[in-house]
Amino acid sequence: MNGAWQPGALDGVWRRKLEFHADDRGAFAEIWRESWTEGLSSLVPGAMMRQGNLSRSHARVLRGMHMHERQADLWIVLEGRAFVALVDLRAALADGGPVTSETIEADPGETLFLPEGIAHGFYAREPLTLLYLVTNEYDGKDEHGFAWDDPTAGVPWPDSEPIVSARDAEAPSLEALVETLRPPQQTSGR
């Protein structure tokens, strides 16, 4: 998977693996190039990164599940291993269709592009450092979440009692989130 973007199991999710060059001193890897953005933009129009963030998590921390309406994420695992959960909410939000999910084991160098409408979260199997670039500057207005352990999402988390934030512990059900975000159904009048 080195070098080129490869499709994930969910439509619009893309993966690539960084190339590490190691010697007696340690290792070196390029984590981002503008030409990679151009390559991604040919797959996902408008995917220009506008903000970078760094997340550090202790082992057993679970962050998620959340999604953005108008922001795509590009995750780069720098250190540690993560169990990544992705839940496609696009059909459910559009017309009440089913949700589909994918899980990924992400090691250092794993790079994931996550489009709008894909809810995402991760569990740190060990101390984890994640760099993520996003297509919009953060303002929080388009970020929504649901309970990490909601059975409708069908995510087989590796830990039934992870360390979660108060916000994640109090997140609504997946059904409640979808009902809140789905546009009102149009009725045909005669």
PDB file of C-alpha atoms in Angstrom:
ATOM      1  CA  MET A   1       0.000   0.000   0.000  1.00  0.00           C
ATOM      2  CA  ASN A   2       3.055   2.300   0.042  1.00  0.00           C
ATOM      3  CA  GLY A   3       2.890   5.433  -2.056  1.00  0.00           C
ATOM      4  CA  ALA A   4      -0.494   5.312  -3.778  1.00  0.00           C
ATOM      5  CA  TRP A   5      -3.954   5.913  -2.360  1.00  0.00           C
ATOM      6  CA  GLN A   6      -5.976   2.703  -2.063  1.00  0.00           C
ATOM      7  CA  PRO A   7      -9.768   2.562  -1.556  1.00  0.00           C
ATOM      8  CA  GLY A   8     -11.102   1.497   1.834  1.00  0.00           C
ATOM      9  CA  ALA A   9     -14.122  -0.765   2.281  1.00  0.00           C
ATOM     10  CA  LEU A  10     -16.472   2.242   2.612  1.00  0.00           C
ATOM     11  CA  ASP A  11     -17.049   4.509  -0.387  1.00  0.00           C
ATOM     12  CA  GLY A  12     -14.903   7.639  -0.183  1.00  0.00           C
ATOM     13  CA  VAL A  13     -12.491   6.265   2.440  1.00  0.00           C
ATOM     14  CA  TRP A  14      -8.897   6.144   1.149  1.00  0.00           C
ATOM     15  CA  ARG A  15      -5.748   4.624   2.668  1.00  0.00           C
ATOM     16  CA  ARG A  16      -2.033   4.923   2.108  1.00  0.00           C
ATOM     17  CA  LYS A  17       1.031   3.810   4.026  1.00  0.00           C
ATOM     18  CA  LEU A  18       3.941   6.137   4.726  1.00  0.00           C
ATOM     19  CA  GLU A  19       7.404   4.947   3.795  1.00  0.00           C
ATOM     20  CA  PHE A  20       9.844   4.940   6.715  1.00  0.00           C
ATOM     21  CA  HIS A  21      13.575   4.999   6.012  1.00  0.00           C
ATOM     22  CA  ALA A  22      15.468   3.498   8.946  1.00  0.00           C
ATOM     23  CA  ASP A  23      19.129   3.311   9.839  1.00  0.00           C
ATOM     24  CA  ASP A  24      21.215   3.017  13.025  1.00  0.00           C
ATOM     25  CA  ARG A  25      20.066   6.473  14.200  1.00  0.00           C
ATOM     26  CA  GLY A  26      16.329   5.824  13.947  1.00  0.00           C
ATOM     27  CA  ALA A  27      13.871   6.470  11.130  1.00  0.00           C
ATOM     28  CA  PHE A  28      12.612   9.210   8.823  1.00  0.00           C
ATOM     29  CA  ALA A  29       9.322   9.532   6.946  1.00  0.00           C
ATOM     30  CA  GLU A  30       7.667  12.281   4.961  1.00  0.00           C
ATOM     31  CA  ILE A  31       4.236  12.722   6.501  1.00  0.00           C
ATOM     32  CA  TRP A  32       2.718  15.082   3.949  1.00  0.00           C
ATOM     33  CA  ARG A  33       3.443  16.633   0.555  1.00  0.00           C
ATOM     34  CA  GLU A  34       1.352  19.037  -1.475  1.00  0.00           C
ATOM     35  CA  SER A  35       1.521  16.592  -4.396  1.00  0.00           C
ATOM     36  CA  TRP A  36      -0.200  13.989  -2.210  1.00  0.00           C
ATOM     37  CA  THR A  37      -3.031  16.472  -1.681  1.00  0.00           C
ATOM     38  CA  GLU A  38      -3.226  16.921  -5.438  1.00  0.00           C
ATOM     39  CA  GLY A  39      -3.390  13.142  -5.864  1.00  0.00           C
ATOM     40  CA  LEU A  40      -6.137  12.925  -3.269  1.00  0.00           C
ATOM     41  CA  SER A  41      -8.003  15.843  -4.854  1.00  0.00           C
ATOM     42  CA  SER A  42      -8.233  13.875  -8.095  1.00  0.00           C
ATOM     43  CA  LEU A  43     -10.060  11.170  -6.104  1.00  0.00           C
ATOM     44  CA  VAL A  44     -12.025  13.507  -3.819  1.00  0.00           C
ATOM     45  CA  PRO A  45     -12.661  16.927  -5.405  1.00  0.00           C
ATOM     46  CA  GLY A  46     -11.982  19.841  -3.075  1.00  0.00           C
ATOM     47  CA  ALA A  47      -9.966  17.818  -0.549  1.00  0.00           C
ATOM     48  CA  MET A  48      -7.517  20.551   0.409  1.00  0.00           C
ATOM     49  CA  MET A  49      -6.266  20.426   3.983  1.00  0.00           C
ATOM     50  CA  ARG A  50      -6.723  23.655   5.936  1.00  0.00           C
ATOM     51  CA  GLN A  51      -5.813  22.804   9.547  1.00  0.00           C
ATOM     52  CA  GLY A  52      -3.534  20.321  11.296  1.00  0.00           C
ATOM     53  CA  ASN A  53      -4.072  18.800  14.757  1.00  0.00           C
ATOM     54  CA  LEU A  54      -2.117  16.464  17.009  1.00  0.00           C
ATOM     55  CA  SER A  55      -3.837  14.012  19.358  1.00  0.00           C
ATOM     56  CA  ARG A  56      -2.063  11.975  22.023  1.00  0.00           C
ATOM     57  CA  SER A  57      -3.952   9.225  23.821  1.00  0.00           C
ATOM     58  CA  HIS A  58      -3.009   6.870  26.615  1.00  0.00           C
ATOM     59  CA  ALA A  59      -3.526   3.133  26.171  1.00  0.00           C
ATOM     60  CA  ARG A  60      -7.192   2.083  26.494  1.00  0.00           C
ATOM     61  CA  VAL A  61      -8.529   5.547  25.554  1.00  0.00           C
ATOM     62  CA  LEU A  62     -11.467   5.502  23.150  1.00  0.00           C
ATOM     63  CA  ARG A  63     -12.305   8.685  21.223  1.00  0.00           C
ATOM     64  CA  GLY A  64     -15.526   8.842  19.224  1.00  0.00           C
ATOM     65  CA  MET A  65     -17.896   8.306  17.609  1.00  0.00           C
ATOM     66  CA  HIS A  66     -18.291  11.588  15.754  1.00  0.00           C
ATOM     67  CA  MET A  67     -18.759  12.925  12.244  1.00  0.00           C
ATOM     68  CA  HIS A  68     -18.736  16.196  10.356  1.00  0.00           C
ATOM     69  CA  GLU A  69     -21.250  17.471   7.823  1.00  0.00           C
ATOM     70  CA  ARG A  70     -18.773  19.727   5.987  1.00  0.00           C
ATOM     71  CA  GLN A  71     -15.306  18.508   6.963  1.00  0.00           C
ATOM     72  CA  ALA A  72     -13.154  15.616   5.836  1.00  0.00           C
ATOM     73  CA  ASP A  73     -10.280  14.294   7.966  1.00  0.00           C
ATOM     74  CA  LEU A  74      -6.911  12.886   7.019  1.00  0.00           C
ATOM     75  CA  TRP A  75      -5.417  10.784   9.830  1.00  0.00           C
ATOM     76  CA  ILE A  76      -1.750   9.850  10.060  1.00  0.00           C
ATOM     77  CA  VAL A  77      -0.735   7.448  12.846  1.00  0.00           C
ATOM     78  CA  LEU A  78       2.669   8.619  14.070  1.00  0.00           C
ATOM     79  CA  GLU A  79       3.207   6.341  17.087  1.00  0.00           C
ATOM     80  CA  GLY A  80       1.304   3.458  18.621  1.00  0.00           C
ATOM     81  CA  ARG A  81      -1.454   1.214  17.334  1.00  0.00           C
ATOM     82  CA  ALA A  82      -5.127   2.063  16.966  1.00  0.00           C
ATOM     83  CA  PHE A  83      -8.312   0.145  16.400  1.00  0.00           C
ATOM     84  CA  VAL A  84     -10.211   2.495  14.067  1.00  0.00           C
ATOM     85  CA  ALA A  85     -13.993   2.332  13.665  1.00  0.00           C
ATOM     86  CA  LEU A  86     -15.737   3.929  10.689  1.00  0.00           C
ATOM     87  CA  VAL A  87     -19.519   4.066  10.309  1.00  0.00           C
ATOM     88  CA  ASP A  88     -21.064   5.316   7.068  1.00  0.00           C
ATOM     89  CA  LEU A  89     -24.078   7.465   7.959  1.00  0.00           C
ATOM     90  CA  ARG A  90     -24.680   8.962   4.509  1.00  0.00           C
ATOM     91  CA  ALA A  91     -27.562   6.663   3.451  1.00  0.00           C
ATOM     92  CA  ALA A  92     -29.177   6.852   6.889  1.00  0.00           C
ATOM     93  CA  LEU A  93     -29.058  10.644   6.824  1.00  0.00           C
ATOM     94  CA  ALA A  94     -30.316  10.908   3.244  1.00  0.00           C
ATOM     95  CA  ASP A  95     -33.235   8.495   3.250  1.00  0.00           C
ATOM     96  CA  GLY A  96     -33.199   6.314   6.350  1.00  0.00           C
ATOM     97  CA  GLY A  97     -31.040   3.663   4.681  1.00  0.00           C
ATOM     98  CA  PRO A  98     -28.790   1.293   6.603  1.00  0.00           C
ATOM     99  CA  VAL A  99     -25.507   2.159   8.263  1.00  0.00           C
ATOM    100  CA  THR A 100     -22.425   0.194   7.293  1.00  0.00           C
ATOM    101  CA  SER A 101     -19.193  -0.050   9.208  1.00  0.00           C
ATOM    102  CA  GLU A 102     -15.550  -0.915   8.744  1.00  0.00           C
ATOM    103  CA  THR A 103     -12.790  -1.441  11.274  1.00  0.00           C
ATOM    104  CA  ILE A 104      -9.098  -0.964  10.579  1.00  0.00           C
ATOM    105  CA  GLU A 105      -6.012  -1.824  12.571  1.00  0.00           C
ATOM    106  CA  ALA A 106      -3.749   1.203  12.154  1.00  0.00           C
ATOM    107  CA  ASP A 107      -0.031   1.045  12.869  1.00  0.00           C
ATOM    108  CA  PRO A 108       2.539   3.854  12.533  1.00  0.00           C
ATOM    109  CA  GLY A 109       2.511   5.217   9.014  1.00  0.00           C
ATOM    110  CA  GLU A 110      -1.113   4.314   8.296  1.00  0.00           C
ATOM    111  CA  THR A 111      -2.850   7.256   6.612  1.00  0.00           C
ATOM    112  CA  LEU A 112      -6.645   7.386   6.272  1.00  0.00           C
ATOM    113  CA  PHE A 113      -8.822   9.878   4.409  1.00  0.00           C
ATOM    114  CA  LEU A 114     -12.306  10.085   5.956  1.00  0.00           C
ATOM    115  CA  PRO A 115     -14.957  12.008   3.977  1.00  0.00           C
ATOM    116  CA  GLU A 116     -17.936  13.931   5.320  1.00  0.00           C
ATOM    117  CA  GLY A 117     -20.705  11.665   6.623  1.00  0.00           C
ATOM    118  CA  ILE A 118     -18.369   8.914   7.848  1.00  0.00           C
ATOM    119  CA  ALA A 119     -18.500   8.752  11.639  1.00  0.00           C
ATOM    120  CA  HIS A 120     -15.147   7.832  13.114  1.00  0.00           C
ATOM    121  CA  GLY A 121     -13.510   6.944  16.363  1.00  0.00           C
ATOM    122  CA  PHE A 122     -10.539   5.013  17.637  1.00  0.00           C
ATOM    123  CA  TYR A 123      -9.307   2.941  20.536  1.00  0.00           C
ATOM    124  CA  ALA A 124      -5.644   3.307  21.525  1.00  0.00           C
ATOM    125  CA  ARG A 125      -4.247  -0.208  21.896  1.00  0.00           C
ATOM    126  CA  GLU A 126      -1.100   1.407  23.322  1.00  0.00           C
ATOM    127  CA  PRO A 127       0.010   5.027  23.765  1.00  0.00           C
ATOM    128  CA  LEU A 128      -0.981   6.674  20.487  1.00  0.00           C
ATOM    129  CA  THR A 129       0.028   9.837  18.639  1.00  0.00           C
ATOM    130  CA  LEU A 130      -2.259  10.794  15.767  1.00  0.00           C
ATOM    131  CA  LEU A 131      -1.721  13.713  13.406  1.00  0.00           C
ATOM    132  CA  TYR A 132      -4.832  14.748  11.577  1.00  0.00           C
ATOM    133  CA  LEU A 133      -5.395  17.296   8.878  1.00  0.00           C
ATOM    134  CA  VAL A 134      -8.856  18.641   8.119  1.00  0.00           C
ATOM    135  CA  THR A 135     -10.478  20.387   5.160  1.00  0.00           C
ATOM    136  CA  ASN A 136     -11.987  23.238   7.238  1.00  0.00           C
ATOM    137  CA  GLU A 137     -10.808  25.239  10.198  1.00  0.00           C
ATOM    138  CA  TYR A 138     -12.523  23.920  13.309  1.00  0.00           C
ATOM    139  CA  ASP A 139     -15.564  25.766  14.630  1.00  0.00           C
ATOM    140  CA  GLY A 140     -17.550  22.831  16.051  1.00  0.00           C
ATOM    141  CA  LYS A 141     -20.806  23.766  14.299  1.00  0.00           C
ATOM    142  CA  ASP A 142     -20.881  20.706  12.023  1.00  0.00           C
ATOM    143  CA  GLU A 143     -19.574  18.108  14.486  1.00  0.00           C
ATOM    144  CA  HIS A 144     -22.021  15.505  15.771  1.00  0.00           C
ATOM    145  CA  GLY A 145     -21.606  12.312  17.749  1.00  0.00           C
ATOM    146  CA  PHE A 146     -23.335   9.198  18.965  1.00  0.00           C
ATOM    147  CA  ALA A 147     -22.688   6.624  21.693  1.00  0.00           C
ATOM    148  CA  TRP A 148     -19.482   4.713  20.989  1.00  0.00           C
ATOM    149  CA  ASP A 149     -21.093   1.416  22.036  1.00  0.00           C
ATOM    150  CA  ASP A 150     -24.414   1.838  20.197  1.00  0.00           C
ATOM    151  CA  PRO A 151     -25.344  -1.666  18.968  1.00  0.00           C
ATOM    152  CA  THR A 152     -26.821  -0.313  15.716  1.00  0.00           C
ATOM    153  CA  ALA A 153     -23.315   0.727  14.603  1.00  0.00           C
ATOM    154  CA  GLY A 154     -22.086  -2.836  15.117  1.00  0.00           C
ATOM    155  CA  VAL A 155     -18.523  -1.879  16.065  1.00  0.00           C
ATOM    156  CA  PRO A 156     -16.689  -4.790  17.763  1.00  0.00           C
ATOM    157  CA  TRP A 157     -14.618  -2.624  20.118  1.00  0.00           C
ATOM    158  CA  PRO A 158     -11.703  -4.519  21.699  1.00  0.00           C
ATOM    159  CA  ASP A 159     -12.511  -3.240  25.211  1.00  0.00           C
ATOM    160  CA  SER A 160     -15.934  -3.087  26.869  1.00  0.00           C
ATOM    161  CA  GLU A 161     -14.762  -0.576  29.505  1.00  0.00           C
ATOM    162  CA  PRO A 162     -12.438   1.881  27.748  1.00  0.00           C
ATOM    163  CA  ILE A 163     -11.451   5.294  29.056  1.00  0.00           C
ATOM    164  CA  VAL A 164     -13.833   7.839  27.482  1.00  0.00           C
ATOM    165  CA  SER A 165     -14.490  11.553  27.887  1.00  0.00           C
ATOM    166  CA  ALA A 166     -17.663  12.814  29.573  1.00  0.00           C
ATOM    167  CA  ARG A 167     -18.869  14.009  26.159  1.00  0.00           C
ATOM    168  CA  ASP A 168     -18.444  10.551  24.627  1.00  0.00           C
ATOM    169  CA  ALA A 169     -20.033   8.868  27.668  1.00  0.00           C
ATOM    170  CA  GLU A 170     -23.126  11.085  27.349  1.00  0.00           C
ATOM    171  CA  ALA A 171     -23.479  10.983  23.548  1.00  0.00           C
ATOM    172  CA  PRO A 172     -26.954  10.209  22.170  1.00  0.00           C
ATOM    173  CA  SER A 173     -27.918   7.003  20.417  1.00  0.00           C
ATOM    174  CA  LEU A 174     -27.158   6.582  16.726  1.00  0.00           C
ATOM    175  CA  GLU A 175     -30.894   6.593  15.994  1.00  0.00           C
ATOM    176  CA  ALA A 176     -31.362   9.904  17.843  1.00  0.00           C
ATOM    177  CA  LEU A 177     -28.457  11.484  15.949  1.00  0.00           C
ATOM    178  CA  VAL A 178     -29.837  10.376  12.576  1.00  0.00           C
ATOM    179  CA  GLU A 179     -33.320  11.666  13.440  1.00  0.00           C
ATOM    180  CA  THR A 180     -31.847  15.029  14.466  1.00  0.00           C
ATOM    181  CA  LEU A 181     -29.788  15.446  11.282  1.00  0.00           C
ATOM    182  CA  ARG A 182     -32.059  13.900   8.645  1.00  0.00           C
ATOM    183  CA  PRO A 183     -33.933  16.482   6.571  1.00  0.00           C
ATOM    184  CA  PRO A 184     -37.734  16.441   6.958  1.00  0.00           C
ATOM    185  CA  GLN A 185     -39.413  13.955   4.613  1.00  0.00           C
ATOM    186  CA  GLN A 186     -41.113  15.549   1.641  1.00  0.00           C
ATOM    187  CA  THR A 187     -44.759  14.656   1.129  1.00  0.00           C
ATOM    188  CA  SER A 188     -46.428  14.919  -2.216  1.00  0.00           C
ATOM    189  CA  GLY A 189     -49.559  17.012  -2.192  1.00  0.00           C
ATOM    190  CA  ARG A 190     -52.342  16.546  -4.712  1.00  0.00           C
TER     191      ARG A 190
END
